[in-house]
Amino acid sequence: MKIGIVGLGLIGGSLGLKLQSLNHTIYGIANNEFNEKKAKEKKLANYVSCDSSLLKNCELIILALPINDLISPSERLVASIPRKAIVTDVGSVKESIVNKWENLHPLFIGSHPMAGTEKHGVNSGFEGLFKNAKWIVTPTQNSDPNAVETISDLIKSMDCEICQASPKEHDEAVSLISHLPIFLASALIKTAYTKNNQSLLDLTQNLAATGFADTSRVGGGNEKLGLDLAMNNQINILNAINIFKNKLSTLESLIKEKNWELLFNQLAETKEIRKNFIN
Amino acid sequence: MKIGIVGLGLIGGSLGLKLQSLNHTIYGIANNEFNEKKAKEKKLANYVSCDSSLLKNCELIILALPINDLISPSERLVASIPRKAIVTDVGSVKESIVNKWENLHPLFIGSHPMAGTEKHGVNSGFEGLFKNAKWIVTPTQNSDPNAVETISDLIKSMDCEICQASPKEHDEAVSLISHLPIFLASALIKTAYTKNNQSLLDLTQNLAATGFADTSRVGGGNEKLGLDLAMNNQINILNAINIFKNKLSTLESLIKEKNWELLFNQLAETKEIRKNFIN
């Protein structure tokens, strides 16, 4: 298939490499001439250009852009997408993107691969990124069934596991397991940063080990992504924070009241529950 | 040196293996005959017994017991420790243990290795556990300087980095970087466990990826340890939870008020701060 990829960062670049290995012809759009040159060197696509008219013969187009560029796409990009092409995106929120693009293009289907690393940019893509990843497809009642099938088949061909949900369900689920952890980790880092007590701060920074490193990891990630998620999944994230605060307050009360039996049961319960989330 | 180790689980067993490799003679005390047999098979010590009178000729004794067994030690154990032996422990809280043992033994010095794995029990020890670990020694004004020096030298000989703090400072620091994360992770798991919405729960369990796995990891740990920490570091943990709730509420307000510039700055700041905690 002739496949266009708009954006050649971690996700777009990895897609370009993987889809070429499956014998598709890839037309990649870079955001500037420096990245165009890099993308050509790294062979992220068969053809690379900053000019989106390169997409004119593509049958399927993947928009691998930051969330805000998906919600406010350039007119030039929209005009460059052939009306007959099937279009998907790979953004981490779905409702606002799908609402926008269903009005822009008849064959748009939202999707979201659960894959990533700490890196970003044109040097970060690699062919194995999607191996065994979950990939959520979010069709609506407006979606063309053939377009859903084509995109799903393409995703499966990349060794990914398809999962279907409405855009609304998707955004609610990721607010709990993916967006909430970012804000918890950020608040944890702030808590440990006792800047008014330098000797305690020296000690905590010296002692912090794997438990702190893991629990705080996603609080050390790309602040632009964290902001985009808050902007575009605001209500679900606020709801998740609210539920979390209640759960934490329950534990706090048990500790305050020295209700050790119930605290033990809660910790034992969450240990068991966690196993259902982690493969 | 003739060294006694009371308790041959993950920490005690690993100590036994490491200290034998440094040509010390190790006298290990197991808590039952089954573990005694296992410890002998695994050669965790040169001599192993359930009878603590085995300690009678030891010059240095390491108490590698659960926190509650350190705070309420058996009379038999206390009576078996030679008055001339230097004694330390490896518990994750220090103030309550040091208070207890300074009254029981003239040459007691508290300590805490920042090392561990998810495993526990007589089969879990391994010689490399302490390599490059931080190890906090917590002397007080009552501590014998020679005893502090002897224990510090022994710890350094195991390729560990010594760090000194008062028992109170230790407990405050670990409440922030080690104990608080356990309760956050537990509350996060409870938040994602939307048991009144099965379809959402199915989706979140299906989608949970590395971010959720890492942030929630310590919430999947030993509930007995979590309980012991809450029981023995109650005030510091409650204080840490309280500070955390304020930090989270700040982020919540910024998201609610759509104060995107300040939210971006906060996320960028915690990304930078985190680097000082993680080597």
XYZ file of C-alpha atoms in Angstrom:
558
model
C 0.000 0.000 0.000
C 1.046 3.613 -0.500
C 1.066 4.968 3.039
C 1.663 8.548 4.127
C 3.070 9.358 7.567
C 2.798 12.938 8.751
C 5.418 13.536 11.448
C 8.575 11.406 11.715
C 9.282 11.469 15.456
C 9.336 8.430 17.739
C 5.974 7.043 16.604
C 6.011 8.226 12.979
C 9.617 7.189 12.423
C 9.086 3.766 13.966
C 5.996 3.299 11.798
C 7.968 4.244 8.699
C 10.629 1.630 9.425
C 8.170 -1.113 10.365
C 5.813 -0.532 7.431
C 8.680 -0.489 4.912
C 9.770 -3.866 6.280
C 6.249 -5.098 5.437
C 6.760 -3.944 1.817
C 4.580 -0.850 1.917
C 5.768 2.310 0.175
C 6.071 5.122 2.691
C 5.672 8.844 2.014
C 6.938 10.751 5.053
C 6.270 14.407 5.851
C 8.881 16.139 8.028
C 8.291 19.454 9.811
C 11.494 21.179 8.649
C 14.446 20.713 6.310
C 16.821 19.557 9.023
C 14.449 16.739 10.011
C 13.825 15.971 6.329
C 17.561 15.412 5.852
C 17.846 13.299 9.027
C 14.808 11.223 8.062
C 16.312 10.518 4.658
C 19.620 9.485 6.248
C 17.814 7.158 8.639
C 15.572 5.876 5.796
C 12.439 6.418 7.889
C 10.418 6.489 4.640
C 10.915 5.721 0.963
C 10.208 9.364 0.122
C 10.554 12.292 2.523
C 9.522 15.909 2.051
C 8.448 18.955 4.041
C 5.801 19.547 1.392
C 2.567 17.705 2.195
C 1.599 17.525 -1.500
C 3.789 14.384 -1.400
C 0.690 12.668 0.060
C -1.373 13.071 -3.107
C -1.319 9.418 -4.186
C -1.481 7.801 -0.732
C -4.238 5.309 0.026
C -3.792 5.500 3.776
C -2.396 8.316 5.898
C -1.205 8.192 9.512
C -1.071 11.484 11.382
C 1.777 11.147 13.902
C 1.695 14.716 15.222
C 1.546 16.282 18.707
C -1.992 16.484 20.112
C -2.354 20.229 19.569
C -1.281 19.950 15.931
C -3.958 17.290 15.477
C -6.662 19.427 17.066
C -5.615 22.551 15.160
C -4.190 21.139 11.918
C -2.813 23.468 9.268
C -5.129 24.167 6.336
C -2.292 23.175 4.042
C -2.145 19.694 5.598
C -5.918 19.177 5.475
C -6.003 20.258 1.816
C -3.176 17.822 0.969
C -5.004 14.714 2.145
C -6.760 12.922 -0.722
C -10.529 12.541 -0.097
C -10.321 8.837 -0.929
C -7.502 8.090 1.509
C -8.232 6.368 4.812
C -6.837 8.482 7.645
C -5.907 7.662 11.232
C -3.950 9.389 13.996
C -1.875 8.116 16.936
C -2.688 10.743 19.591
C -2.940 9.941 23.315
C -6.412 11.471 23.639
C -9.198 10.560 21.275
C -12.480 12.434 21.799
C -11.298 15.925 20.805
C -9.217 14.615 17.893
C -11.958 12.359 16.522
C -14.562 15.142 16.848
C -12.319 17.460 14.844
C -11.247 15.031 12.133
C -14.607 13.394 11.499
C -15.719 16.842 10.363
C -12.646 17.292 8.190
C -12.441 13.935 6.467
C -15.003 11.231 5.572
C -12.678 8.281 6.163
C -11.052 9.249 9.446
C -10.746 6.619 12.211
C -8.998 7.502 15.501
C -6.424 5.161 17.027
C -3.775 5.074 19.755
C -0.809 2.692 20.086
C 0.178 2.039 23.720
C 3.897 2.246 22.941
C 6.616 4.746 23.638
C 9.988 5.437 25.208
C 11.465 8.456 27.009
C 12.881 9.698 23.692
C 11.355 11.876 21.012
C 12.317 13.451 17.725
C 13.542 12.303 14.335
C 16.420 10.259 15.821
C 14.248 8.199 18.157
C 12.281 5.856 15.867
C 13.110 2.145 15.692
C 11.457 -0.752 13.898
C 10.660 -2.820 17.004
C 8.700 -0.169 18.929
C 5.267 -1.683 18.282
C 6.071 -5.354 18.795
C 3.233 -6.874 20.879
C 1.892 -3.412 21.760
C -1.789 -2.826 22.466
C -3.331 -0.517 19.877
C -6.738 1.000 20.519
C -8.999 1.776 17.552
C -11.859 4.171 18.337
C -14.542 4.058 15.632
C -17.845 5.941 16.030
C -21.285 5.576 14.441
C -19.977 7.786 11.608
C -17.067 5.478 10.810
C -16.825 3.720 7.472
C -16.646 -0.053 8.215
C -14.163 -0.709 5.409
C -11.862 1.996 6.723
C -12.027 0.450 10.238
C -11.194 -2.948 8.791
C -8.297 -1.681 6.670
C -6.712 0.161 9.594
C -7.247 -2.770 11.956
C -5.639 -5.186 9.496
C -2.659 -2.881 9.041
C -2.186 -2.615 12.821
C -2.404 -6.384 13.262
C 0.182 -6.866 10.515
C 2.611 -4.907 12.719
C 2.371 -7.543 15.513
C 0.055 -5.384 17.574
C -3.014 -6.419 19.522
C -6.171 -4.526 18.548
C -8.529 -3.250 21.190
C -11.705 -1.313 20.316
C -13.356 1.385 22.397
C -15.345 4.562 21.881
C -13.289 7.783 21.991
C -15.035 8.654 25.273
C -14.270 5.260 26.879
C -10.676 5.489 25.687
C -10.158 8.905 27.260
C -11.689 7.801 30.560
C -9.534 4.633 30.724
C -6.247 6.379 29.911
C -7.012 9.145 32.428
C -6.835 6.457 35.132
C -3.878 4.355 34.045
C -1.761 6.747 32.034
C -2.551 10.436 32.695
C -3.205 10.318 36.467
C 0.201 8.673 37.157
C 1.959 11.664 35.544
C 0.412 14.128 37.989
C 0.912 11.809 40.984
C 4.562 11.367 40.103
C 4.975 15.106 39.714
C 3.368 15.775 43.124
C 5.544 13.057 44.713
C 8.708 14.696 43.391
C 7.542 18.053 44.765
C 6.835 16.417 48.141
C 10.314 14.923 48.396
C 11.857 18.251 47.350
C 12.046 19.754 50.860
C 13.706 22.949 49.701
C 13.312 24.681 53.082
C 15.236 21.921 54.832
C 18.529 21.474 53.026
C 19.931 18.748 55.304
C 16.793 16.640 54.866
C 16.874 17.292 51.112
C 20.519 16.185 50.932
C 19.619 12.997 52.772
C 16.539 12.166 50.648
C 18.421 12.844 47.409
C 21.209 10.607 48.642
C 18.928 7.777 49.768
C 16.374 7.715 46.938
C 16.483 4.211 45.471
C 14.520 2.062 43.022
C 11.139 2.538 44.740
C 11.279 6.303 44.355
C 12.799 6.060 40.873
C 9.982 3.866 39.590
C 7.098 5.614 41.333
C 8.278 9.027 40.097
C 9.428 8.004 36.604
C 6.546 9.392 34.560
C 6.836 12.679 36.485
C 10.202 13.117 34.779
C 8.716 12.906 31.301
C 8.002 15.457 28.569
C 6.201 18.431 30.174
C 4.659 19.361 26.810
C 2.883 16.002 26.662
C 1.655 16.347 30.259
C 0.257 19.775 29.411
C -1.443 18.543 26.209
C -3.091 15.711 28.140
C -4.379 18.110 30.815
C -5.693 20.477 28.141
C -7.426 17.772 26.143
C -8.586 15.317 28.779
C -9.288 17.833 31.527
C -12.572 16.498 32.922
C -11.460 12.855 33.093
C -8.145 13.783 34.705
C -9.850 15.956 37.326
C -12.248 13.108 38.023
C -9.359 10.640 38.363
C -7.521 12.984 40.758
C -10.673 13.310 42.819
C -11.179 9.542 43.115
C -7.488 9.115 43.924
C -7.661 11.698 46.718
C -10.548 9.795 48.275
C -8.663 6.496 48.115
C -5.575 8.092 49.641
C -7.683 9.696 52.377
C -9.062 6.267 53.259
C -5.528 4.943 53.773
C -4.607 8.116 55.673
C -7.564 7.632 58.060
C -6.655 4.008 58.688
C -3.090 5.017 59.566
C -4.303 7.921 61.737
C -6.782 5.702 63.610
C -4.231 2.888 63.880
C -6.749 0.576 62.240
C -3.945 -1.853 61.401
C -6.147 -4.805 60.487
C -8.055 -2.897 57.803
C -4.849 -1.245 56.539
C -3.245 -4.663 56.167
C -6.314 -5.884 54.261
C -6.245 -2.859 51.939
C -2.567 -3.355 51.119
C -3.129 -7.076 50.550
C -6.114 -6.289 48.315
C -4.256 -3.803 46.111
C -1.381 -6.269 45.742
C -3.883 -8.785 44.336
C -5.770 -6.255 42.186
C -2.535 -5.036 40.601
C -1.892 -8.462 39.093
C -4.912 -7.987 36.800
C -3.396 -4.829 35.323
C 0.109 -6.143 34.754
C 0.831 -8.974 32.366
C 35.688 -11.651 62.589
C 33.145 -13.950 64.223
C 29.848 -12.465 63.071
C 26.357 -13.532 64.100
C 23.365 -12.980 61.818
C 19.919 -13.343 63.338
C 17.407 -14.032 60.570
C 18.459 -15.590 57.238
C 15.923 -14.081 54.810
C 16.750 -11.828 51.868
C 18.960 -9.422 53.832
C 20.383 -11.845 56.407
C 21.070 -14.567 53.854
C 22.738 -12.153 51.433
C 24.876 -10.823 54.308
C 25.877 -14.356 55.230
C 27.064 -15.119 51.715
C 28.844 -11.793 51.222
C 30.594 -11.811 54.618
C 31.798 -15.400 54.179
C 33.331 -14.331 50.872
C 35.269 -11.715 52.874
C 36.641 -14.487 55.128
C 34.515 -13.816 58.192
C 33.096 -16.740 60.139
C 29.316 -16.531 60.167
C 26.987 -17.869 62.852
C 23.426 -17.786 61.483
C 20.226 -18.077 63.518
C 17.187 -19.442 61.664
C 13.616 -19.141 62.947
C 12.629 -22.791 62.498
C 14.093 -26.188 61.617
C 12.920 -26.092 58.017
C 14.748 -22.811 57.416
C 17.763 -24.091 59.353
C 18.013 -27.014 56.932
C 17.548 -24.777 53.876
C 20.128 -22.279 55.156
C 22.637 -25.080 55.630
C 21.978 -26.364 52.101
C 22.454 -22.892 50.661
C 25.521 -22.312 52.884
C 24.174 -18.961 54.064
C 26.467 -19.216 57.123
C 29.347 -21.371 58.353
C 27.215 -22.535 61.285
C 23.414 -22.463 61.422
C 21.104 -23.141 64.332
C 17.648 -22.268 65.656
C 19.256 -21.906 69.065
C 20.536 -18.389 69.669
C 23.152 -19.612 72.138
C 25.192 -20.181 68.961
C 25.959 -16.419 69.210
C 27.939 -16.748 72.423
C 31.389 -16.153 70.920
C 30.431 -13.581 68.283
C 32.191 -10.218 68.238
C 29.590 -8.541 66.057
C 25.916 -9.390 65.593
C 23.561 -8.252 62.842
C 19.841 -8.437 63.581
C 18.125 -9.109 60.233
C 14.590 -9.527 61.559
C 11.180 -8.040 60.657
C 10.584 -4.626 62.270
C 8.141 -5.907 64.867
C 10.542 -8.643 65.985
C 13.182 -5.955 66.446
C 10.891 -3.741 68.503
C 9.600 -6.638 70.595
C 12.562 -9.033 70.652
C 12.326 -12.324 72.497
C 13.955 -12.411 75.926
C 15.817 -15.488 74.798
C 17.453 -13.575 71.939
C 18.395 -10.600 74.114
C 19.934 -12.926 76.719
C 21.962 -14.738 74.043
C 23.788 -11.630 72.835
C 27.215 -11.283 74.486
C 27.568 -7.935 76.313
C 30.899 -7.301 74.585
C 29.536 -7.841 71.056
C 28.825 -4.870 68.802
C 25.225 -5.092 67.564
C 23.434 -3.547 64.605
C 20.112 -4.100 62.825
C 18.947 -3.627 59.234
C 15.357 -2.431 59.786
C 13.611 0.102 57.514
C 12.687 2.383 60.412
C 15.245 3.506 62.928
C 13.902 5.655 65.785
C 11.740 3.029 67.493
C 14.332 0.277 67.011
C 17.265 2.382 68.234
C 15.273 3.586 71.259
C 14.521 -0.009 72.182
C 17.963 -1.491 71.609
C 20.028 1.278 73.171
C 18.286 0.333 76.402
C 18.933 -3.358 75.864
C 22.562 -3.328 74.785
C 25.510 -0.964 75.403
C 27.070 -1.393 71.959
C 24.028 -1.154 69.704
C 24.228 1.032 66.563
C 21.231 1.221 64.178
C 21.712 0.884 60.428
C 19.680 0.396 57.228
C 20.887 -0.870 53.852
C 18.934 0.613 50.906
C 18.803 -2.706 49.081
C 16.116 -5.259 48.379
C 14.159 -7.183 45.792
C 10.523 -8.330 45.584
C 11.523 -11.673 47.133
C 11.788 -12.736 50.744
C 12.586 -15.820 52.779
C 15.448 -18.254 53.166
C 15.707 -18.922 49.425
C 16.049 -15.278 48.387
C 19.531 -14.235 49.560
C 22.361 -13.703 47.058
C 25.909 -12.468 47.452
C 25.589 -9.440 45.139
C 22.590 -7.780 46.827
C 24.590 -5.009 48.509
C 26.945 -4.098 45.678
C 27.117 -0.261 45.518
C 24.101 0.089 47.832
C 23.687 3.075 50.125
C 23.789 2.030 53.776
C 22.657 4.466 56.449
C 24.254 4.284 59.892
C 22.303 6.090 62.635
C 24.451 6.662 65.719
C 23.184 8.762 68.648
C 24.913 10.629 71.479
C 24.883 7.341 73.400
C 26.783 5.462 70.697
C 30.215 4.041 71.347
C 32.573 5.589 68.740
C 34.556 2.378 68.301
C 31.379 0.451 67.632
C 30.317 3.007 64.988
C 33.736 2.724 63.354
C 33.747 -1.078 63.372
C 30.288 -1.298 61.807
C 31.076 1.404 59.247
C 34.274 -0.364 58.200
C 32.428 -3.656 57.828
C 29.751 -2.030 55.655
C 32.353 -0.329 53.446
C 34.150 -3.674 53.010
C 30.938 -4.971 51.386
C 31.187 -2.345 48.571
C 28.512 -0.166 50.145
C 28.445 3.596 50.468
C 28.038 4.816 54.053
C 25.678 7.634 54.857
C 25.171 8.919 58.415
C 22.003 10.413 59.874
C 20.199 10.544 63.178
C 17.411 7.949 63.601
C 14.881 10.806 63.453
C 16.313 12.269 60.218
C 16.445 8.794 58.692
C 12.792 8.105 59.425
C 11.719 11.465 58.029
C 13.729 11.005 54.818
C 12.508 7.460 54.115
C 8.909 8.486 54.829
C 9.183 10.774 51.778
C 11.097 8.652 49.301
C 10.296 5.109 50.346
C 7.180 4.826 52.551
C 4.939 7.456 50.913
C 5.304 5.817 47.456
C 3.850 2.570 48.855
C 0.621 4.264 49.913
C 0.391 6.347 46.722
C 0.804 3.237 44.605
C -1.830 1.437 46.628
C -4.312 4.327 46.225
C -3.546 4.491 42.482
C -4.344 0.799 42.067
C -7.631 1.305 43.961
C -8.460 4.278 41.716
C -7.940 2.302 38.519
C -10.003 -0.583 39.938
C -13.405 0.720 38.786
C -15.310 -2.275 40.111
C -18.751 -0.670 39.529
C -17.999 -0.209 35.837
C -16.940 -3.564 34.437
C -16.507 -2.431 30.813
C -14.229 0.425 31.883
C -12.336 -1.960 34.173
C -11.854 -4.443 31.331
C -10.497 -1.644 29.152
C -8.111 -0.213 31.793
C -6.804 -3.676 32.677
C -6.262 -4.336 28.999
C -4.524 -1.016 28.302
C -2.340 -0.640 31.404
C 1.244 -0.348 30.169
C 4.686 0.496 31.530
C 3.677 3.857 33.047
C 1.048 2.255 35.253
C 3.252 -0.754 35.998
C 6.120 1.413 37.247
C 4.051 3.969 39.158
C 2.096 1.228 40.947
C 4.960 -1.238 41.487
C 5.601 -0.678 45.185
C 1.827 -0.938 45.799
C 2.161 -4.588 44.781
C 4.729 -5.351 47.463
C 4.650 -7.175 50.795
C 1.605 -5.922 52.756
C 3.253 -6.957 56.028
C 6.132 -4.539 55.390
C 3.724 -1.725 54.458
C 1.849 -2.312 57.712
C 5.052 -2.387 59.802
C 6.166 0.915 58.259
C 2.809 2.544 58.997
C 2.887 1.251 62.578
C 6.439 2.381 63.241
C 6.763 5.560 61.219
C 3.191 6.767 61.610
C 3.725 10.485 62.213
C 6.231 10.981 59.382
C 4.078 9.036 56.929
C 0.976 11.044 57.843
C 2.986 14.228 57.424
C 4.271 13.059 54.016
C 0.725 12.197 52.885
C -0.424 15.632 53.986
C 2.306 17.461 52.050
C 1.628 15.261 49.035
C -2.100 16.070 49.104
C -1.276 19.779 49.058
C 1.089 19.373 46.099
C -1.505 17.338 44.209
C -4.195 19.914 45.011
C -1.985 22.622 43.511
C -1.766 20.676 40.240
C -5.511 19.976 40.405
C -6.282 23.702 40.782
C -4.063 24.609 37.842
C -5.844 22.044 35.657
C -9.279 23.184 36.902
C -8.476 26.866 36.246
C -6.835 26.045 32.899
C -3.713 27.822 34.096
C -1.691 26.057 31.419
C 1.409 28.212 31.660
C 1.926 27.514 35.368
C 1.065 23.827 34.907
C 3.695 23.558 32.178
C 6.235 25.250 34.469
C 5.403 22.878 37.330
C 5.835 19.795 35.138
C 9.086 21.165 33.717
C 10.322 21.916 37.252
C 9.602 18.425 38.615
C 11.334 16.891 35.595
C 14.472 18.848 36.545
C 14.175 18.211 40.304
C 13.839 14.471 39.749
C 17.315 14.305 38.218
C 18.820 15.163 41.625
C 17.172 12.116 43.195
C 18.063 9.567 40.538
C 21.640 8.632 39.738
